[in-house]
Short mmCIF file of C-alpha atoms in Angstrom, two decimals:
data_model
loop_
_atom_site.label_atom_id
_atom_site.label_comp_id
_atom_site.label_asym_id
_atom_site.label_seq_id
_atom_site.Cartn_x
_atom_site.Cartn_y
_atom_site.Cartn_z
CA MET A 1230 -6.32 44.88 -11.97
CA SER A 1231 -2.65 44.91 -13.16
CA PRO A 1232 -1.93 42.56 -16.34
CA ARG A 1233 -0.23 40.11 -13.84
CA GLN A 1234 -3.06 39.70 -11.73
CA ARG A 1235 -5.56 36.81 -12.53
CA PRO A 1236 -8.95 36.27 -10.92
CA LEU A 1237 -8.88 33.05 -8.60
CA SER A 1238 -11.35 30.07 -9.50
CA LEU A 1239 -13.38 29.18 -6.81
CA SER A 1240 -13.91 25.64 -7.90
CA GLU A 1241 -11.72 22.94 -9.70
CA ARG A 1242 -14.95 21.76 -11.34
CA SER A 1243 -15.24 25.10 -13.33
CA ARG A 1244 -11.72 23.93 -14.95
CA LEU A 1245 -12.18 20.23 -15.49
CA ASP A 1246 -14.36 18.49 -17.90
CA PRO A 1247 -16.69 15.83 -15.98
CA PHE A 1248 -16.35 11.98 -16.35
CA VAL A 1249 -20.15 11.18 -16.20
CA VAL A 1250 -20.76 7.56 -14.90
CA ALA A 1251 -23.34 6.16 -17.18
CA THR A 1252 -23.73 2.84 -15.03
CA GLY A 1253 -22.54 1.55 -11.81
CA ASP A 1254 -21.24 -1.61 -13.25
CA ALA A 1255 -17.62 -2.17 -12.93
CA SER A 1256 -15.30 -4.84 -11.36
CA PRO A 1257 -13.89 -3.47 -8.01
CA ARG A 1258 -10.50 -2.24 -8.24
CA ASP A 1259 -8.10 -0.91 -5.43
CA GLN A 1260 -5.16 1.33 -5.59
CA ARG A 1261 -1.96 -0.40 -4.33
CA ASP A 1262 -0.58 2.47 -2.20
CA LEU A 1263 -3.88 2.69 -0.25
CA MET A 1264 -3.99 -1.07 0.49
CA GLU A 1265 -0.94 -1.60 2.75
CA ARG A 1266 -0.46 1.70 4.65
CA PRO A 1267 -2.19 3.43 7.45
CA PHE A 1268 -4.44 6.02 5.51
CA PHE A 1269 -7.56 5.43 7.08
CA SER A 1270 -9.13 4.94 10.67
CA LEU A 1271 -10.22 1.50 11.25
CA ALA A 1272 -12.81 2.48 13.72
CA LYS A 1273 -16.34 3.90 13.19
CA ALA A 1274 -15.89 6.01 16.38
CA LYS A 1275 -14.88 9.51 15.45
CA ARG A 1276 -10.90 9.75 15.39
CA THR A 1277 -9.04 12.92 15.52
CA SER A 1278 -5.59 11.80 16.61
CA PRO A 1279 -3.16 11.78 13.74
CA ILE A 1280 -1.58 8.89 12.11
CA HIS A 1281 2.42 8.89 11.81
CA TYR A 1282 3.93 5.95 9.99
CA GLU A 1283 7.44 5.75 8.75
CA ALA A 1284 9.36 2.77 7.21
CA GLY A 1285 12.45 3.32 5.29
CA ASP A 1286 12.06 6.30 3.00
CA VAL A 1287 8.35 5.82 3.26
CA ARG A 1288 6.32 8.25 5.44
CA VAL A 1289 2.61 8.54 5.82
CA GLU A 1290 0.91 11.28 8.17
CA VAL A 1291 -2.95 11.76 8.34
CA PHE A 1292 -4.67 14.46 10.02
CA ALA A 1293 -8.31 14.94 10.97
CA VAL A 1294 -10.36 17.93 11.90
CA PRO A 1295 -12.56 17.66 15.10
CA GLU A 1296 -15.67 18.65 13.09
CA HIS A 1297 -15.74 15.62 11.01
CA GLY A 1298 -12.87 13.12 12.19
CA MET A 1299 -10.56 11.12 10.09
CA ALA A 1300 -11.86 9.39 7.02
CA THR A 1301 -12.47 5.67 7.76
CA ILE A 1302 -11.80 2.50 5.98
CA TRP A 1303 -15.59 2.35 5.11
CA ASP A 1304 -15.33 5.85 3.53
CA ALA A 1305 -12.60 4.34 1.53
CA ASP A 1306 -15.26 2.34 -0.39
CA ILE A 1307 -15.80 5.59 -2.19
CA LEU A 1308 -12.32 5.81 -3.45
CA ILE A 1309 -12.35 2.18 -4.57
CA TRP A 1310 -15.65 2.84 -6.49
CA ALA A 1311 -14.18 5.80 -8.22
CA ALA A 1312 -11.06 3.80 -9.17
CA SER A 1313 -13.12 1.07 -10.53
CA GLN A 1314 -15.18 3.29 -12.72
CA ILE A 1315 -12.13 4.99 -13.94
CA VAL A 1316 -10.35 1.83 -14.91
CA GLU A 1317 -13.31 0.21 -16.35
CA ALA A 1318 -13.88 3.17 -18.82
CA ALA A 1319 -10.13 3.43 -19.48
CA ASN A 1320 -10.08 -0.31 -20.47
CA LEU A 1321 -12.87 0.49 -22.95
CA ASP A 1322 -10.59 3.22 -24.51
CA PHE A 1323 -12.76 6.09 -22.87
CA GLN A 1324 -10.84 9.18 -21.71
CA THR A 1325 -11.52 9.86 -17.99
CA SER A 1326 -11.22 12.82 -15.64
CA ARG A 1327 -10.82 13.10 -11.82
CA PHE A 1328 -13.92 15.12 -11.65
CA LEU A 1329 -16.59 12.33 -11.40
CA ARG A 1330 -20.45 13.03 -11.87
CA PHE A 1331 -22.85 10.47 -10.95
CA THR A 1332 -26.04 9.49 -8.93
CA PRO A 1333 -25.76 8.46 -5.41
CA TYR A 1334 -27.84 5.30 -6.25
CA GLN A 1335 -25.16 4.12 -8.47
CA LEU A 1336 -22.56 4.45 -5.97
CA LEU A 1337 -24.33 3.02 -2.98
CA THR A 1338 -25.62 -0.07 -4.71
CA ALA A 1339 -22.12 -0.75 -6.15
CA ILE A 1340 -20.53 -0.84 -2.61
CA GLY A 1341 -23.36 -2.97 -1.13
CA ARG A 1342 -25.15 -0.18 0.75
CA GLN A 1343 -28.76 0.59 1.02
CA THR A 1344 -30.37 3.44 -0.65
CA GLY A 1345 -32.72 4.90 2.07
CA SER A 1346 -32.57 8.60 3.36
CA ARG A 1347 -30.34 7.61 6.09
CA ASP A 1348 -27.80 5.94 3.74
CA TYR A 1349 -27.71 9.27 1.67
CA ARG A 1350 -26.97 11.20 4.83
CA LEU A 1351 -24.25 8.84 5.74
CA LEU A 1352 -22.91 9.18 2.18
CA LYS A 1353 -22.61 13.02 2.61
CA GLY A 1354 -21.06 12.47 5.95
CA ALA A 1355 -18.21 10.03 4.40
CA LEU A 1356 -17.56 12.72 1.57
CA ALA A 1357 -17.11 15.51 4.33
CA ARG A 1358 -14.44 13.06 6.24
CA LEU A 1359 -12.71 12.39 2.80
CA GLN A 1360 -12.40 16.14 1.96
CA SER A 1361 -11.37 17.28 5.50
CA THR A 1362 -8.87 14.41 6.09
CA VAL A 1363 -5.32 15.79 5.18
CA ILE A 1364 -2.75 13.43 4.00
CA ARG A 1365 1.13 14.00 3.90
CA THR A 1366 3.28 11.25 2.09
CA THR A 1367 6.44 10.60 0.36
CA ILE A 1368 5.04 7.76 -1.64
CA ARG A 1369 5.63 8.24 -5.39
CA ASN A 1370 7.92 11.23 -4.55
CA GLY A 1371 10.14 12.40 -7.50
CA GLU A 1372 13.63 13.87 -7.63
CA HIS A 1373 12.23 17.35 -6.79
CA TRP A 1374 9.32 16.40 -4.56
CA ARG A 1375 9.97 15.14 -1.04
CA ARG A 1376 6.48 15.31 0.42
CA GLN A 1377 3.06 15.81 -0.90
CA GLN A 1378 0.01 16.94 0.79
CA PHE A 1379 -3.66 16.51 -0.38
CA SER A 1380 -7.03 15.34 0.78
CA TRP A 1381 -8.94 12.51 -0.69
CA ILE A 1382 -11.53 14.64 -2.15
CA ASN A 1383 -10.80 18.15 -3.38
CA GLU A 1384 -14.56 19.21 -3.42
CA TRP A 1385 -17.99 17.89 -3.87
CA GLY A 1386 -21.37 19.03 -4.65
CA GLU A 1387 -24.95 17.65 -4.95
CA CYS A 1388 -27.90 18.41 -6.96
CA THR A 1389 -31.09 18.42 -5.14
CA THR A 1390 -34.87 18.89 -5.98
CA ARG A 1391 -37.04 21.41 -4.32
CA ASP A 1392 -38.28 18.67 -1.89
CA GLY A 1393 -34.61 17.92 -0.85
CA ARG A 1394 -34.28 14.72 -2.93
CA VAL A 1395 -30.68 14.21 -4.12
CA GLU A 1396 -30.65 13.65 -8.12
CA GLY A 1397 -26.90 13.80 -8.59
CA MET A 1398 -23.58 14.22 -6.98
CA GLU A 1399 -20.12 15.09 -8.03
CA PHE A 1400 -16.56 15.28 -6.57
CA VAL A 1401 -13.02 15.88 -7.66
CA LEU A 1402 -10.19 13.40 -6.74
CA PRO A 1403 -6.69 14.72 -5.91
CA ASP A 1404 -4.20 14.37 -8.92
CA TRP A 1405 -1.91 12.14 -6.63
CA LEU A 1406 -4.76 9.41 -6.42
CA TYR A 1407 -5.93 9.81 -9.85
CA ARG A 1408 -2.44 9.24 -11.27
CA GLY A 1409 -2.16 6.34 -9.16
CA VAL A 1410 -5.44 4.79 -10.76
CA ILE A 1411 -4.64 5.44 -14.29
CA ASP A 1412 -1.42 3.70 -13.89
CA ARG A 1413 -2.27 0.15 -14.42
CA SER A 1414 0.70 -1.15 -12.41
CA LEU A 1415 -0.73 0.61 -9.34
CA VAL A 1416 -4.16 -0.97 -9.46
CA LEU A 1417 -5.30 -4.38 -8.23
CA ALA A 1418 -8.66 -6.17 -8.78
CA ILE A 1419 -10.33 -7.23 -5.39
CA ASP A 1420 -13.06 -9.57 -4.53
CA PRO A 1421 -16.72 -8.03 -4.55
CA ALA A 1422 -17.20 -9.71 -1.08
CA TYR A 1423 -14.78 -7.23 0.26
CA PHE A 1424 -17.63 -4.92 0.74
CA ARG A 1425 -19.58 -7.28 2.93
CA LEU A 1426 -16.61 -7.35 5.47
CA THR A 1427 -17.83 -5.67 8.55
CA GLY A 1428 -14.61 -5.14 10.83
CA GLY A 1429 -12.25 -2.41 10.23
CA ILE A 1430 -9.46 -4.59 10.86
CA GLU A 1431 -10.48 -7.46 8.80
CA ARG A 1432 -11.15 -5.06 5.90
CA TRP A 1433 -7.69 -3.66 6.21
CA LEU A 1434 -6.41 -7.12 6.41
CA TYR A 1435 -7.87 -8.14 3.24
CA ARG A 1436 -6.30 -5.17 1.44
CA VAL A 1437 -2.93 -6.16 2.79
CA ALA A 1438 -3.61 -9.84 1.81
CA ARG A 1439 -4.49 -8.74 -1.84
CA LYS A 1440 -1.60 -6.51 -1.98
CA HIS A 1441 1.21 -8.76 -0.65
CA ALA A 1442 0.21 -12.31 -0.72
CA GLY A 1443 -1.86 -11.95 -4.02
CA ARG A 1444 -1.91 -15.15 -6.01
CA GLN A 1445 1.53 -16.43 -4.80
CA PRO A 1446 0.88 -20.15 -3.63
CA ALA A 1447 3.30 -19.71 -0.58
CA GLY A 1448 1.43 -16.55 0.41
CA TRP A 1449 3.17 -13.89 2.75
CA THR A 1450 4.08 -13.79 6.40
CA PHE A 1451 3.87 -10.86 8.83
CA GLU A 1452 4.89 -10.36 12.41
CA ILE A 1453 2.02 -9.11 14.39
CA ALA A 1454 4.00 -6.20 15.69
CA HIS A 1455 4.83 -5.05 11.96
CA LEU A 1456 1.13 -5.56 11.00
CA HIS A 1457 0.23 -3.47 14.02
CA ALA A 1458 2.43 -0.71 12.87
CA LYS A 1459 1.34 -0.81 9.25
CA SER A 1460 -2.41 -0.63 10.25
CA GLY A 1461 -2.15 2.78 12.33
CA SER A 1462 -4.59 1.16 14.87
CA GLN A 1463 -4.83 2.99 18.08
CA ALA A 1464 -5.23 -0.27 20.02
CA ARG A 1465 -2.40 -1.74 22.10
CA VAL A 1466 -0.38 -4.20 20.18
CA SER A 1467 -1.48 -6.91 22.65
CA ASP A 1468 -5.23 -5.98 21.99
CA PHE A 1469 -4.44 -6.00 18.17
CA ALA A 1470 -2.98 -9.33 18.52
CA ILE A 1471 -6.30 -10.51 20.09
CA ASP A 1472 -8.37 -8.94 17.26
CA ILE A 1473 -6.04 -10.88 14.63
CA ARG A 1474 -6.54 -14.26 16.66
CA ARG A 1475 -10.27 -13.73 16.34
CA ILE A 1476 -10.19 -13.05 12.64
CA VAL A 1477 -8.06 -16.04 12.31
CA ALA A 1478 -10.66 -18.10 14.04
CA ARG A 1479 -13.37 -16.95 11.81
CA GLN A 1480 -11.58 -16.83 8.63
CA PRO A 1481 -13.56 -14.08 6.96
CA LEU A 1482 -11.36 -12.85 4.26
CA PRO A 1483 -12.60 -13.87 0.78
CA GLY A 1484 -9.91 -15.90 -1.21
CA TYR A 1485 -7.48 -16.20 1.69
CA ARG A 1486 -6.59 -18.48 4.55
CA LEU A 1487 -5.09 -17.28 7.59
CA ALA A 1488 -2.78 -19.05 10.02
CA LEU A 1489 -0.81 -18.05 13.11
CA GLU A 1490 2.85 -19.35 13.57
CA ARG A 1491 5.36 -18.78 16.19
CA ALA A 1492 9.12 -18.38 15.69
CA ALA A 1493 11.03 -18.02 18.93
CA ARG A 1494 8.82 -15.43 20.91
CA GLN A 1495 7.43 -13.77 17.89
CA GLU A 1496 3.87 -14.36 16.61
CA ARG A 1497 3.54 -14.23 13.01
CA LEU A 1498 0.42 -14.29 10.61
CA HIS A 1499 0.62 -16.32 7.50
CA ILE A 1500 -1.53 -15.28 4.55
CA ARG A 1501 -2.12 -17.84 1.68
CA PRO A 1502 -4.52 -17.44 -1.23
CA ILE A 1503 -7.09 -20.01 -1.86
CA ASN A 1504 -9.58 -20.33 -4.90
CA LEU A 1505 -9.43 -16.85 -5.73
CA SER A 1506 -12.51 -15.45 -7.60
CA ILE A 1507 -10.99 -12.33 -8.83
CA GLY A 1508 -9.64 -11.87 -12.24
CA PRO A 1509 -6.74 -9.70 -13.56
CA VAL A 1510 -7.15 -6.09 -14.22
CA ASP A 1511 -7.27 -6.46 -17.93
CA GLY A 1512 -6.50 -3.53 -20.67
CA VAL A 1513 -3.93 -0.69 -20.43
CA VAL A 1514 -4.78 2.40 -18.47
CA ASP A 1515 -3.11 5.25 -20.12
CA ALA A 1516 -5.85 7.94 -20.73
CA ILE A 1517 -5.69 11.38 -18.99
CA GLY A 1518 -8.32 14.04 -19.79
CA THR A 1519 -11.78 13.62 -21.25
CA SER A 1520 -13.40 12.81 -24.48
CA GLY A 1521 -15.80 14.38 -26.69
CA ALA A 1522 -17.36 11.26 -27.90
CA ASN A 1523 -21.17 11.17 -28.49
CA GLY A 1524 -21.71 7.96 -26.32
CA ILE A 1525 -20.32 4.56 -25.27
CA GLY A 1526 -21.26 3.09 -28.72
CA ILE A 1527 -20.93 -0.54 -27.27
CA SER A 1528 -24.25 -2.50 -27.52
CA GLY A 1529 -24.98 -4.69 -24.43
CA ALA A 1530 -21.95 -3.58 -22.50
CA ALA A 1531 -22.36 -3.53 -18.77
CA ALA A 1532 -19.49 -1.09 -18.14
CA SER A 1533 -18.71 2.53 -17.04
CA GLY A 1534 -19.55 5.27 -19.58
CA LEU A 1535 -18.42 8.69 -20.30
CA ARG A 1536 -20.10 11.64 -21.76
CA ALA A 1537 -18.57 14.89 -22.62
CA ARG A 1538 -19.72 18.32 -21.04
CA GLY A 1539 -22.37 19.84 -23.16
CA SER A 1540 -25.67 18.66 -24.60
CA GLN A 1541 -25.13 15.03 -23.89
CA LEU A 1542 -24.95 15.56 -19.99
CA THR A 1543 -28.58 14.70 -19.22
CA LEU A 1544 -28.37 13.65 -15.61
CA TRP A 1545 -29.09 17.12 -14.57
CA PRO A 1546 -28.74 20.65 -15.80
CA GLU A 1547 -25.11 22.15 -15.79
CA THR A 1548 -26.26 25.34 -13.91
CA ALA A 1549 -28.14 23.06 -11.25
CA ILE A 1550 -24.89 22.11 -9.44
CA PRO A 1551 -23.92 24.61 -6.74
CA SER A 1552 -20.46 25.27 -5.86
CA LEU A 1553 -20.97 24.48 -2.17
CA ASN A 1554 -17.71 22.98 -1.21
CA LEU A 1555 -14.38 24.78 -1.72
CA GLU A 1556 -11.25 23.22 -2.46
CA SER A 1557 -9.42 21.78 0.46
CA ASN A 1558 -5.98 21.41 -0.97
CA LYS A 1559 -3.80 22.14 -4.02
CA GLU A 1560 -3.12 19.91 -6.83
CA SER A 1561 -0.21 17.59 -6.36
CA ASN A 1562 2.40 15.77 -8.60
CA PHE A 1563 3.72 12.29 -8.53
CA LEU A 1564 6.49 10.25 -10.00
CA LEU A 1565 7.80 6.88 -8.65
CA GLU A 1566 6.78 4.69 -5.87
CA ARG A 1567 9.05 3.15 -3.08
CA GLY A 1568 7.58 0.85 -0.70
CA ASP A 1569 7.99 -1.53 2.43
CA GLY A 1570 6.22 -4.64 3.24
CA GLY A 1571 6.43 -8.03 5.20
CA LYS A 1572 8.10 -11.06 4.10
CA PRO A 1573 7.30 -13.95 1.95
CA PRO A 1574 7.69 -17.40 3.25
CA ARG A 1575 10.95 -19.18 2.36
CA GLY A 1576 12.57 -15.93 1.39
CA ARG A 1577 10.63 -15.41 -1.80
CA ARG A 1578 10.18 -11.97 -3.17
CA SER A 1579 6.82 -10.46 -3.77
CA ALA A 1580 5.50 -11.18 -7.32
CA ARG A 1581 3.11 -9.02 -9.37
CA SER A 1582 -0.22 -9.78 -7.86
#
């Protein structure tokens, strides 16, 4: 082997220190960029047709493979959980990593799922879709970066007993998403009741409401056709409008009141906040990397914890985690965000939510 040649690493996990999630308790947070653009399928049926979205200089393209289909908005719960754990730990001054190690019980209970054998199989299916879905976007592109490509999860693995019981899991987030989480300005607290929303469109609509209407008393107004484009829905605009009307009739979004308005021949959706139960994202998230701390060191704190690689890692032996899933993309970079959106009522501009 020549001096210039270097052996290729088969796994990012061999190069990253793990962020070990000590508990599942963390206030749910969502990443702003994911909340308003069409990054996920809104249907549970397998979707293989791509998403193409463009508004101004913002482009989003999402591609699926036939074997697994596109990652769904229910699969995105895993990313919300990961973001919540990272933010909670960083707010407690613990350094974090995009390599998360956890028990599936922690994740499933935190996002309101059951913990039977079927739910563990569904979790692995969600991880497979997140890894195989490919995203290309210009969001947060920089001077020398016009488009970035990545998957929602670079790789994942599981530790099982001889009888097949899953003891622990781990996955690696892409750099684009991780940096969008540790930047405090790009994270919003969401209502835990979000996980109880059953419809794909209403889940997506809540995230749009939280991102745009936030806590502004006047809320935010969207044209239905504009919402349709932002959703990435495969339904016709007329069918999408019917779904929106049904959601307005049921009023399922926690913390928001929906109303339909007509201006000339255009139908609009007005989203107004009411009695929001969520609190602000507190603390500054500015830590990258991992810590060699011996423990959490906070008595009685119900929060995420971090342990360093080595003797403290007690969830499972270091050698027990097989490298079953190879990387699905290269690491990416980020700089700044440019966005689009709907219109606030009476010409108001969006405030920080």
